[in-house]
mmCIF file of C-alpha atoms in Angstrom:
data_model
loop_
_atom_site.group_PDB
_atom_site.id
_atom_site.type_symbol
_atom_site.label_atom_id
_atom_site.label_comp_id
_atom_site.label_asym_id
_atom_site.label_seq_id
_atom_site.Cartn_x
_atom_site.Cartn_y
_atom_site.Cartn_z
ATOM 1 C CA UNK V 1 76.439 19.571 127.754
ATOM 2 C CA UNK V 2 79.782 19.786 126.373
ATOM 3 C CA UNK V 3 81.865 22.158 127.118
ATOM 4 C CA UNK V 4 84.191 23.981 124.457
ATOM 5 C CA UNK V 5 87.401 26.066 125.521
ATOM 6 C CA UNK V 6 89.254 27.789 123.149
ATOM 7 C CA UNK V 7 92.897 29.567 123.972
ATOM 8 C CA UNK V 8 93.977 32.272 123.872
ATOM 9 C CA UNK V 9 90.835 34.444 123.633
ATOM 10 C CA UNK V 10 92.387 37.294 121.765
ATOM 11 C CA UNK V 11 95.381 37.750 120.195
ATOM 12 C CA UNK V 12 97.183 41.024 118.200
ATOM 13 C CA UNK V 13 99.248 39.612 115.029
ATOM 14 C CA UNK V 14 101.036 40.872 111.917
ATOM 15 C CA UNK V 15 99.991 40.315 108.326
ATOM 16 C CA UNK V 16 102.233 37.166 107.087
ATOM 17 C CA UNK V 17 102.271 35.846 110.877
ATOM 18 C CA UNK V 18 101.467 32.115 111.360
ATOM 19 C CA UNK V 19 98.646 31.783 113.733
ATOM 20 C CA UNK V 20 97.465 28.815 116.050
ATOM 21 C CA UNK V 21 94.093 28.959 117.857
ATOM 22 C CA UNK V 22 93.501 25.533 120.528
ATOM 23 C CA UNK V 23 89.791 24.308 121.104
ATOM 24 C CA UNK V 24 89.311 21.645 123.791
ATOM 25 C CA UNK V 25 86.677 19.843 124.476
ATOM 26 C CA UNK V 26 85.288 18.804 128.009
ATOM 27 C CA UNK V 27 85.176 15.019 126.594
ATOM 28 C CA UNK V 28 86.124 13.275 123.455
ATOM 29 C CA UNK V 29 84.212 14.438 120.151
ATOM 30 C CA UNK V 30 86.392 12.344 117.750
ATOM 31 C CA UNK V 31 86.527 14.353 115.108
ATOM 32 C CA UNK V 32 83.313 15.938 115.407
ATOM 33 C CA UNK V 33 84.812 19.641 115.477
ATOM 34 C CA UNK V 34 84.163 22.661 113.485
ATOM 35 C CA UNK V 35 85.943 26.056 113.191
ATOM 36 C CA UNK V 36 83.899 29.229 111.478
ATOM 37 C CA UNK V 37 85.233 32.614 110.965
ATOM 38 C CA UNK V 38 83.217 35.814 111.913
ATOM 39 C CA UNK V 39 83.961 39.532 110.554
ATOM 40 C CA UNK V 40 82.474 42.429 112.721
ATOM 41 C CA UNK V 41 78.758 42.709 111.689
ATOM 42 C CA UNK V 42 78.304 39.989 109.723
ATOM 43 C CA UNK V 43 76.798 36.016 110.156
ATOM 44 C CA UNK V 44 79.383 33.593 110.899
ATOM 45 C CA UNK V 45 81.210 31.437 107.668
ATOM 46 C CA UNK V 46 82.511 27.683 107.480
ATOM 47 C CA UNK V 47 86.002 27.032 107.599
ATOM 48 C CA UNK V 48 87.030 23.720 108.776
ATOM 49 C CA UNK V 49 84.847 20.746 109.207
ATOM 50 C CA UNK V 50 84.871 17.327 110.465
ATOM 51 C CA UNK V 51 88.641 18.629 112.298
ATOM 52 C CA UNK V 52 90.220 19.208 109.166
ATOM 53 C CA UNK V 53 88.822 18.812 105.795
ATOM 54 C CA UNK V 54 88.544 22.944 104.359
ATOM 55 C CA UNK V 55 85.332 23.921 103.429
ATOM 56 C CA UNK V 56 85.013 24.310 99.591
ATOM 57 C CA UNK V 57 85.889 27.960 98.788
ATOM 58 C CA UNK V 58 88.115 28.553 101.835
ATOM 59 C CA UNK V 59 91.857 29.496 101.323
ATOM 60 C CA UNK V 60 94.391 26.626 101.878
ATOM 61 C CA UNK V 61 96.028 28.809 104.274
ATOM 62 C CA UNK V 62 93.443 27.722 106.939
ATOM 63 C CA UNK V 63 94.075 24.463 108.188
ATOM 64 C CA UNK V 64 92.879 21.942 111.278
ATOM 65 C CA UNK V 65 94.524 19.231 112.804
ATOM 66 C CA UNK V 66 93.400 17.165 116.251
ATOM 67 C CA UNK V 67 90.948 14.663 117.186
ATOM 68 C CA UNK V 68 89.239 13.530 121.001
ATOM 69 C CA UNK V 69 89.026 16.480 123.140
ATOM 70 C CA UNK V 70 92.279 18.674 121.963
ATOM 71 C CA UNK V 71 91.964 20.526 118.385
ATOM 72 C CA UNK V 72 94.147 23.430 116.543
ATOM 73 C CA UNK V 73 93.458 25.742 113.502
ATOM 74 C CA UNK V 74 96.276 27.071 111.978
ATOM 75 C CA UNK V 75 96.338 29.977 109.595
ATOM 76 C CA UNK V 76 99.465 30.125 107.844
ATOM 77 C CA UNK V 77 100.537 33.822 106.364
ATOM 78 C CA UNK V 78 97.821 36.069 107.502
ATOM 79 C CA UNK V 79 95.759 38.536 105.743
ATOM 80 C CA UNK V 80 94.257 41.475 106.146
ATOM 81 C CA UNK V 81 90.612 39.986 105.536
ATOM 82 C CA UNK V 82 91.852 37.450 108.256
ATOM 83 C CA UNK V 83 91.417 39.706 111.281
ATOM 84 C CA UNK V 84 88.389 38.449 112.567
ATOM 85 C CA UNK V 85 87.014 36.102 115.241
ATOM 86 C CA UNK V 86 87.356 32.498 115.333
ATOM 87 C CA UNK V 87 84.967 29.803 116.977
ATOM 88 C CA UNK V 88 84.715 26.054 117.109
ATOM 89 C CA UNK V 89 81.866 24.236 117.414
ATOM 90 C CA UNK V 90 81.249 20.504 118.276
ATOM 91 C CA UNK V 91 78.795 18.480 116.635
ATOM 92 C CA UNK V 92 79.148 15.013 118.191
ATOM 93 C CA UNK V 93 76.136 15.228 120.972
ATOM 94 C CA UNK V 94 72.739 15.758 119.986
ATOM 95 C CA UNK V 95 72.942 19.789 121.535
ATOM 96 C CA UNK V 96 76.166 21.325 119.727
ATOM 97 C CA UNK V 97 78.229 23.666 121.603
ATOM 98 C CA UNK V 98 80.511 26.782 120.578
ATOM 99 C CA UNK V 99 84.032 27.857 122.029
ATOM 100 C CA UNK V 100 83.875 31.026 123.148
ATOM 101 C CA UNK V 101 85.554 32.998 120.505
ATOM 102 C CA UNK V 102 89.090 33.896 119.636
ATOM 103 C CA UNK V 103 89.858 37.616 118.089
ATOM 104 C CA UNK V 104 92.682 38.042 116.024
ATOM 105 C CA UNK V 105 93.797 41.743 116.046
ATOM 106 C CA UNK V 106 95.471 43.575 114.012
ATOM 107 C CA UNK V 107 99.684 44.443 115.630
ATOM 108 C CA UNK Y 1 73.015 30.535 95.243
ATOM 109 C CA UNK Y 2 71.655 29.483 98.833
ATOM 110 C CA UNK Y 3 70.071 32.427 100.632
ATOM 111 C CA UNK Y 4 68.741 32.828 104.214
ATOM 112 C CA UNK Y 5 66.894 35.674 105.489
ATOM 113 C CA UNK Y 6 65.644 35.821 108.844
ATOM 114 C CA UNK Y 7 63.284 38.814 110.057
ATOM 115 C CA UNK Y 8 60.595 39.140 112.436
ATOM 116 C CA UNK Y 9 63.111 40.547 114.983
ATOM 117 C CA UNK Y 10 62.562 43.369 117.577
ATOM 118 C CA UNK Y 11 61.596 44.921 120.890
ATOM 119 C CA UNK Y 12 59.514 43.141 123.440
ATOM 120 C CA UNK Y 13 58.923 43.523 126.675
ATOM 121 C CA UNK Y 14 60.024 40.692 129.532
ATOM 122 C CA UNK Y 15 57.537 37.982 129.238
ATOM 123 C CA UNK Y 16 56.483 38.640 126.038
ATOM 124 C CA UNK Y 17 56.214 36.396 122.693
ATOM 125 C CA UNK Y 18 57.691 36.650 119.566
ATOM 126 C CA UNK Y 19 58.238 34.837 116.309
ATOM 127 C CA UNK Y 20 61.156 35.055 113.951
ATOM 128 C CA UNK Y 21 61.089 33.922 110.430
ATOM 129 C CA UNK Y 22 63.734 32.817 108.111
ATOM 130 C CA UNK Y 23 63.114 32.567 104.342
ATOM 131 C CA UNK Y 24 65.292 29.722 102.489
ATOM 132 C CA UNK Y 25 66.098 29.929 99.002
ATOM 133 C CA UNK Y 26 68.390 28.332 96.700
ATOM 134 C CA UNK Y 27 68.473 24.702 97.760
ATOM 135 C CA UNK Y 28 66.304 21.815 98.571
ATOM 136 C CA UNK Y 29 64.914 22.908 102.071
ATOM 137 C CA UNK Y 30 62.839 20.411 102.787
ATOM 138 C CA UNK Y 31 66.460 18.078 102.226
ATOM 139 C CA UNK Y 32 68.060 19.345 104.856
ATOM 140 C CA UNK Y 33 68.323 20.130 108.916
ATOM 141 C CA UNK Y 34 67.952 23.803 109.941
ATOM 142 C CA UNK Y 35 69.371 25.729 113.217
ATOM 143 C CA UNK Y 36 69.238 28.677 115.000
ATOM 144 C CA UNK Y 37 71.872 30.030 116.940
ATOM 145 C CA UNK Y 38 71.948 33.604 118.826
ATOM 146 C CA UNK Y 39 74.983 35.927 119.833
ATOM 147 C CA UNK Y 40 74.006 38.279 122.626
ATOM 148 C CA UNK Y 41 75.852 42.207 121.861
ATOM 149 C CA UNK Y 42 79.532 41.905 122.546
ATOM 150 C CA UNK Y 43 79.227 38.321 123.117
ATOM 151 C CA UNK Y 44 80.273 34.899 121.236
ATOM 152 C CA UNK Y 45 77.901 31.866 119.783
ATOM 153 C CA UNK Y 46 75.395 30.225 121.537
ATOM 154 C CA UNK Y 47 73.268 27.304 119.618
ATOM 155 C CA UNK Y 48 69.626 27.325 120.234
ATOM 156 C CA UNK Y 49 67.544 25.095 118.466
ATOM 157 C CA UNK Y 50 67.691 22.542 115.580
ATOM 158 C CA UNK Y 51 65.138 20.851 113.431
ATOM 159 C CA UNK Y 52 65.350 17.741 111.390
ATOM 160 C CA UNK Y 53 64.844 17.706 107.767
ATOM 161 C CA UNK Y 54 61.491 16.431 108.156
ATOM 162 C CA UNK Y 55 60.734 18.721 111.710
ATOM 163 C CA UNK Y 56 60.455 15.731 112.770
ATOM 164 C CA UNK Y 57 62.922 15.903 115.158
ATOM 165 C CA UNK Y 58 63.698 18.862 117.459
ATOM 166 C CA UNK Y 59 66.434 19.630 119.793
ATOM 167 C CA UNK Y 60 67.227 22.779 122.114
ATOM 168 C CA UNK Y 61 69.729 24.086 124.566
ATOM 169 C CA UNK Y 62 68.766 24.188 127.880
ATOM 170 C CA UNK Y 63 68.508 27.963 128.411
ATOM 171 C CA UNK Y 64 65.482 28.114 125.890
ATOM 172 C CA UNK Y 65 63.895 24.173 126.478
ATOM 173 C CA UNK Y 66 59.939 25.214 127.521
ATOM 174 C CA UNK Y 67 60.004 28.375 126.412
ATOM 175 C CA UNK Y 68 61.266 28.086 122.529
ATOM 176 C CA UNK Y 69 59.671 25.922 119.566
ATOM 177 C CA UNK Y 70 61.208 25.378 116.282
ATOM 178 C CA UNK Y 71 59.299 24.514 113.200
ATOM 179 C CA UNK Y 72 59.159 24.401 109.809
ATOM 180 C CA UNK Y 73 57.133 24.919 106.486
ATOM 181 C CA UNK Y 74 58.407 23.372 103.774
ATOM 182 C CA UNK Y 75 55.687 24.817 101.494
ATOM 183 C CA UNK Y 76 56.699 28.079 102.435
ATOM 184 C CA UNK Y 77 60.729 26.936 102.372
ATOM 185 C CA UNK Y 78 60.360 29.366 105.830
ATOM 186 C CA UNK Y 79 61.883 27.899 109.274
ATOM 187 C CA UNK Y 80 60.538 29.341 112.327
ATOM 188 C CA UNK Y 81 61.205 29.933 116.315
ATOM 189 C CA UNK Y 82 58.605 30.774 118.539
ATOM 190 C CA UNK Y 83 60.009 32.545 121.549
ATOM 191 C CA UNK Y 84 57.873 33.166 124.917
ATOM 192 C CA UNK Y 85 58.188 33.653 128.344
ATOM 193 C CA UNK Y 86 61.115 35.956 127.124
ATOM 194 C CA UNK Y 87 63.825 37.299 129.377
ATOM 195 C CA UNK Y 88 66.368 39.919 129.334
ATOM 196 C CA UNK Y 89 69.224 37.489 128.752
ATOM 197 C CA UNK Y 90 67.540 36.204 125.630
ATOM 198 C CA UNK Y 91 68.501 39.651 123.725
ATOM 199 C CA UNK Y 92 70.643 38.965 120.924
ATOM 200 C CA UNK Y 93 70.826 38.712 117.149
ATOM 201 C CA UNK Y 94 69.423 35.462 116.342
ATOM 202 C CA UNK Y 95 70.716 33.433 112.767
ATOM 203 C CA UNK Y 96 69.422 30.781 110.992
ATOM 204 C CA UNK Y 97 71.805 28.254 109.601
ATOM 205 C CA UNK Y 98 71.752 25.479 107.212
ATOM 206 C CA UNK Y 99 73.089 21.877 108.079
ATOM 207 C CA UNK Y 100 74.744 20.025 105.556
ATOM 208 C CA UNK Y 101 74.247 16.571 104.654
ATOM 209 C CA UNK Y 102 77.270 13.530 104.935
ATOM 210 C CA UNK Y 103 79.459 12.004 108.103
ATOM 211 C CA UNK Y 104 80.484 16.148 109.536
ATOM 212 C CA UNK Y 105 77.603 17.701 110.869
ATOM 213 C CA UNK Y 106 78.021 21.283 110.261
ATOM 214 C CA UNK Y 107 76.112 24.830 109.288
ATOM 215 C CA UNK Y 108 77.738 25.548 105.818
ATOM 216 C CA UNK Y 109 75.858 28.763 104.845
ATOM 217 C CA UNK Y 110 74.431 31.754 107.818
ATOM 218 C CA UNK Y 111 71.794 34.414 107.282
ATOM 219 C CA UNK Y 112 72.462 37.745 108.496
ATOM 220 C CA UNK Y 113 71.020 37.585 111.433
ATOM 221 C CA UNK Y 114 67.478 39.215 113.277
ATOM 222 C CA UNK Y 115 68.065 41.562 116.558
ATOM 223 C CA UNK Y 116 65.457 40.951 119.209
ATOM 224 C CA UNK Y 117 65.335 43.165 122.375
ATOM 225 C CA UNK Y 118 64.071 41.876 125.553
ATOM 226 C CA UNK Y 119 63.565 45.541 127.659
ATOM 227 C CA UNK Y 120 60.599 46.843 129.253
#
């Protein structure tokens, strides 16, 4: 399988910070990478897809950049309905794997 | 407006069997791949299980291959997983998730999720 490791796995921020969460990949998956938000309680929701192209609906504050086995999502002026954890997910092989989560906190 | 409801969740004993349920609505299901993907408590993602649009095809991460099936009905727009030989590591909420068609595989909408409790 292949493995996903995402850095750091928590983090404390400020509203208005610029945030960037890494996702590696244990071999290349082009640009087979996915990033999905997930608020306490609730099922997971689509940011990112195919590395960077924002899911229809999603604020243009969220972005993601990288390809092969190194990948970033950015959020750019947090919010307060931004606190929440972050996972990416690769689809290239036929078993897709998650990262392990990232949880932005509230400062 | 796409809608996925999974139930059939609960507590079973080690070894036991259970089915969970998850009722599409909203979109073509028979178009389309399904998934299921757990989160034990406190813990992140894992992905369990996918099905083709057809069922055709099935795929499933190691942890659960022999011991988990996933189907489908289109005539009931319902996507299933049969769990047995169930362990206490396999306690977690369990979602359903739609794939979406085009060159990015992805799950673009999530039910809520079904708790199932592997305890004696």
């Amino acid at each position: 399988d292949i493995q996903m490791t995402q850095s750091p796995s928590s983090l404390s921020a400020s509203g208005g910070d610029r945030l960037n969460i890494t996702c590696r990949a244990s071999q290349s998956v082009g640009s087979f990478l996915n990033w999905y938000q997930q608020r306490p309680g609730r099922g997971p929701k689509l940011l990112i897809y195919g590395a960077s192209n924002l899911q229809s609906g999603v604020p243009s504050r969220f972005s993601g950049s990288g390809s092969g086995t190194d990948f970033t999502l950015t959020i750019s002026g947090l919010q307060p309905e931004d606190f929440a954890t972050y996972y990416c997910q690769q689809s290239y092989s036929a078993t897709w794997t998650f990262g392990q989560g990232t949880k932005v906190e509230i400062k | 407006e796409v809608q996925l409801v999974e139930s059939g969740g609960g507590l079973v004993q080690p070894g036991g069997s259970l089915r969970l349920s998850c009722a599409a609505s909203g979109f073509s299901f028979s178009d389309y791949g399904m998934t299921w993907v757990r989160q034990a408590p406190g813990k992140g993602l894992e992905w369990v299980s996918a099905t083709s649009a057809s069922g055709a095809t099935t795929y499933y991460a190691e942890s659960v291959k022999g011991r988990f099936t996933i189907s489908r009905d289109s005539s009931k727009n319902t996507l299933y997983l049969e769990m047995s030989s169930l362990r206490d590591d396999d306690t977690a909420v369990y979602y359903c998730a739609k794939q979406s068609k085009g060159v990015w595989p992805r799950l673009d909408y999530w039910g809520q999720g079904t708790l199932v409790t592997v305890s004696s």
